Amino acid sequence: MAELSERQKLLLTLIVHEHTRTALPIGSKSMVQGYNLPFSSATIRNELATMTEMGYLRQPHTSAGRVPTEEGYRFFVSNLVQQTNLPANTRNTISHQFYQSPQGLENWLKLAASVLAKQSQAASIVTAPHTQNVALKHLELLSTRAAQVLMVLVLVGGEIRQRIFNLDEATSQERLSQIASRVNARYQGSTAQQISAETEEEDPLELSVLSHLRDEMERSGNLLTGAVYLDGLTNVLAEPEFAQSEQALSPMRLLEERTLLNDVISRTVMTEAVGGVQVLIGGEGTWEELRDCSVILTRYGIPDQITGTIGVLGPMRMPYGHTISTVRYVGGLLSDLVSDTLAE
Amino acid sequence: MAELSERQKLLLTLIVHEHTRTALPIGSKSMVQGYNLPFSSATIRNELATMTEMGYLRQPHTSAGRVPTEEGYRFFVSNLVQQTNLPANTRNTISHQFYQSPQGLENWLKLAASVLAKQSQAASIVTAPHTQNVALKHLELLSTRAAQVLMVLVLVGGEIRQRIFNLDEATSQERLSQIASRVNARYQGSTAQQISAETEEEDPLELSVLSHLRDEMERSGNLLTGAVYLDGLTNVLAEPEFAQSEQALSPMRLLEERTLLNDVISRTVMTEAVGGVQVLIGGEGTWEELRDCSVILTRYGIPDQITGTIGVLGPMRMPYGHTISTVRYVGGLLSDLVSDTLAE
DNA sequence: AATTAGCACTCTCGTTGTGAGAGTGCTAAT
DNA sequence: ATTAGCACTCTCACAACGAGAGTGCTAATT
């Protein structure tokens, strides 16, 4: 990847900015007069030609202006975007909303989705935090009928799980409560692994309960478990590049199909990130559905304990600086809220 | 509303069918040759003219074919649509999926949404059932830190609620457990009303807990509480009438905005229904967002105890017979599943 | 050697025009 | 009451065309 001269960088920046604003191709002439540049349109044309050659720009057709390519955006995001913090009053507006909102993780997640969508004018994605190796706080067993049991599970982070299962034989509520309190006494504060390791129980009923308990606790690791909050889908529809709904179909389908979405999230979040925020531009050759979209993601929560993902999906033509800052800021807020809730 | 002759009814039926198939206006000539009608195109033209006069048909422009109006669809649905049951093999395919699926209400609801969306090729809406006047099954209080308490609430239907709140003073886990077991002993099987009536407690801590308990139980009545599962949004986008995304924006926005959606659901579900299935055609003058859409809804669950709503949203040009049957059938299945789970 | 003015050329886009096709309403005949 | 016939209307697809914006290239300038 050849280096760009300073002037070329400037031009790329201008084109990206202008294009995100207008959604139109930018020509040499309009640039020079729009920004009072100290070189002529001919010079710019030469530069643009070489940058087009290099793959950073693209002409929708001969004799149209230039538009950034996927590569161009990638270069811009890696090297040129200035990492501004969100302006103070925006930060205040956002944080205010969180501290105003009714307490509780679910409310915060919904709010995060809504704030992200509104701020970025794109679709937002918020996954509920899932616990990793998190310990049992409390187990409750309730008989529903005959051998059927409702298991309610509180994990240390306050996360609640429920599962219905059947025992081999009908069992009284007293018996269940007894088992539950023994399990609580012995395994409170233990992780799934520890429970597996320490199990040395003969009572078949208790063994059965423990296996369901472990099973449910281990399901944490699976991203699919957690709820996903989406918001601002209509923002994407409203963008001009998705004016004919065919174009909008792919990103919408992606947002709708959990498995696809999780695939994108999990594989993106693995990659290296700048300042903790990952930027996936134009599907990166892997996701056809994201051809004209970009996804900006970050993790939140407490690393290795309880983490989730938030981010936005929008057109490739996106105000990266602002959006990245917003995602980062909201991620930070959520992390704080989660830690506060978790702190004991 | 003037009566229609038998022949006019026939013509209306044909137009509705043909239009749902092709999405195009239907002309007199194509009708007579497409269906081998025993009258000439001129006769049909006369009939169509009077039906247009009466408001059941519409011409997109002079010298185009006819399209059913909102009124036309309404007449069709009230009088002409034949209430077929779903074909046996479709029914089997659907029910099979439910009994195959992992147990648990949440899974069933997701599945219902997915099945409805696929069957109707439209967007589906499934609200989690909410309990009405349902009794407390079990209360659990867990100290998180200082005066903060995590309240976990199991209702008789198996529904689980959680709430975090603060007490006036820091309280030990023992103390909380003690309160919880007293509340369980006294109020198990009671509804919120009964709890309010019987309260005669002096302990301020317990009073505080009870007030939060009542509060949370009463929130059941609020539709907003329950989760809403949507599926098949992209089906709506794919319909030709929503080809330019502007058109699709309104229904999408409606599906996205919970409050709007709940408004439609709650006000529609109140109205009288044919065979328990409500059909809302073209917003009925109330919802501008639904101008070109129809919504088909039904309740499921156990009346007055635990009920939810399922349905679909699609273009006004919709195969009403099939869709109504599907909604009814899936609603019935869900009702059965809920009753089974609830039975004790 | 880099920059720029000038110029011929290209391509889109909105407008206009045209003809085919489908459908209509009306009148007169059956 | 129905139908054949006819003149008329309106959309839609396609072609033609000019304005506008932008380009690449060459030759002159700094």
Coordinates of C-alpha atoms in Angstrom, one line a residue, chain B residues 167 240 249:
Chain B
L167 CA -34.5 0.3 51.1
P240 CA -43.8 -4.0 -4.7
L249 CA -40.9 4.0 6.1

